[in-house]
Amino acid sequence: MKEELVEFEGTVTELLRGGMFRVEIAESKHEVIAQINGKMRMYKIKVLMGDAVKLEVSPYDLTKGRITKRL
């Protein structure tokens, strides 16, 4: 059984090591540490600082997430 993920839209504010990004959520100004998902890696979709992205966050840990789409 898979838990429900919470989706947010945000902006990449900082590039971190190892393919990680700091993303600021648009509605709440909360910051999340996120990585890109496998399909974006497979198709070599680049994410740059200042990009608008859609991310999924687990309801159990709201500090980590996964970038699913570049808007």
JSON list of C-alpha atoms in Angstrom, two decimals, residues 16-47:
[
{"chain": "A", "resi": 16, "resn": "LEU", "atom": "CA", "xyz": [23.13, 21.58, -3.86]},
{"chain": "A", "resi": 17, "resn": "ARG", "atom": "CA", "xyz": [25.60, 18.71, -4.28]},
{"chain": "A", "resi": 18, "resn": "GLY", "atom": "CA", "xyz": [24.63, 15.33, -5.64]},
{"chain": "A", "resi": 19, "resn": "GLY", "atom": "CA", "xyz": [21.67, 16.38, -7.78]},
{"chain": "A", "resi": 20, "resn": "MET", "atom": "CA", "xyz": [19.80, 17.93, -4.86]},
{"chain": "A", "resi": 21, "resn": "PHE", "atom": "CA", "xyz": [17.96, 21.25, -4.93]},
{"chain": "A", "resi": 22, "resn": "ARG", "atom": "CA", "xyz": [16.51, 23.64, -2.37]},
{"chain": "A", "resi": 23, "resn": "VAL", "atom": "CA", "xyz": [12.96, 24.52, -3.46]},
{"chain": "A", "resi": 24, "resn": "GLU", "atom": "CA", "xyz": [10.76, 27.24, -1.98]},
{"chain": "A", "resi": 25, "resn": "ILE", "atom": "CA", "xyz": [7.08, 26.34, -2.03]},
{"chain": "A", "resi": 26, "resn": "ALA", "atom": "CA", "xyz": [4.98, 29.12, -3.58]},
{"chain": "A", "resi": 27, "resn": "GLU", "atom": "CA", "xyz": [2.01, 29.14, -1.18]},
{"chain": "A", "resi": 28, "resn": "SER", "atom": "CA", "xyz": [3.76, 28.92, 2.18]},
{"chain": "A", "resi": 29, "resn": "LYS", "atom": "CA", "xyz": [7.36, 30.16, 1.59]},
{"chain": "A", "resi": 30, "resn": "HIS", "atom": "CA", "xyz": [8.48, 26.86, 3.19]},
{"chain": "A", "resi": 31, "resn": "GLU", "atom": "CA", "xyz": [11.77, 25.36, 1.93]},
{"chain": "A", "resi": 32, "resn": "VAL", "atom": "CA", "xyz": [12.16, 21.71, 0.89]},
{"chain": "A", "resi": 33, "resn": "ILE", "atom": "CA", "xyz": [15.26, 19.74, -0.08]},
{"chain": "A", "resi": 34, "resn": "ALA", "atom": "CA", "xyz": [14.36, 17.85, -3.28]},
{"chain": "A", "resi": 35, "resn": "GLN", "atom": "CA", "xyz": [15.93, 15.59, -5.87]},
{"chain": "A", "resi": 36, "resn": "ILE", "atom": "CA", "xyz": [14.79, 14.95, -9.43]},
{"chain": "A", "resi": 37, "resn": "ASN", "atom": "CA", "xyz": [12.87, 11.78, -10.22]},
{"chain": "A", "resi": 38, "resn": "GLY", "atom": "CA", "xyz": [14.09, 8.95, -12.44]},
{"chain": "A", "resi": 39, "resn": "LYS", "atom": "CA", "xyz": [12.34, 9.88, -15.70]},
{"chain": "A", "resi": 40, "resn": "MET", "atom": "CA", "xyz": [13.78, 13.40, -15.59]},
{"chain": "A", "resi": 41, "resn": "ARG", "atom": "CA", "xyz": [17.23, 11.86, -15.06]},
{"chain": "A", "resi": 42, "resn": "MET", "atom": "CA", "xyz": [16.69, 9.32, -17.82]},
{"chain": "A", "resi": 43, "resn": "TYR", "atom": "CA", "xyz": [15.69, 11.96, -20.39]},
{"chain": "A", "resi": 44, "resn": "LYS", "atom": "CA", "xyz": [18.36, 14.40, -19.12]},
{"chain": "A", "resi": 45, "resn": "ILE", "atom": "CA", "xyz": [15.92, 17.21, -18.28]},
{"chain": "A", "resi": 46, "resn": "LYS", "atom": "CA", "xyz": [17.93, 19.99, -16.68]},
{"chain": "A", "resi": 47, "resn": "VAL", "atom": "CA", "xyz": [16.70, 21.96, -13.68]}
]
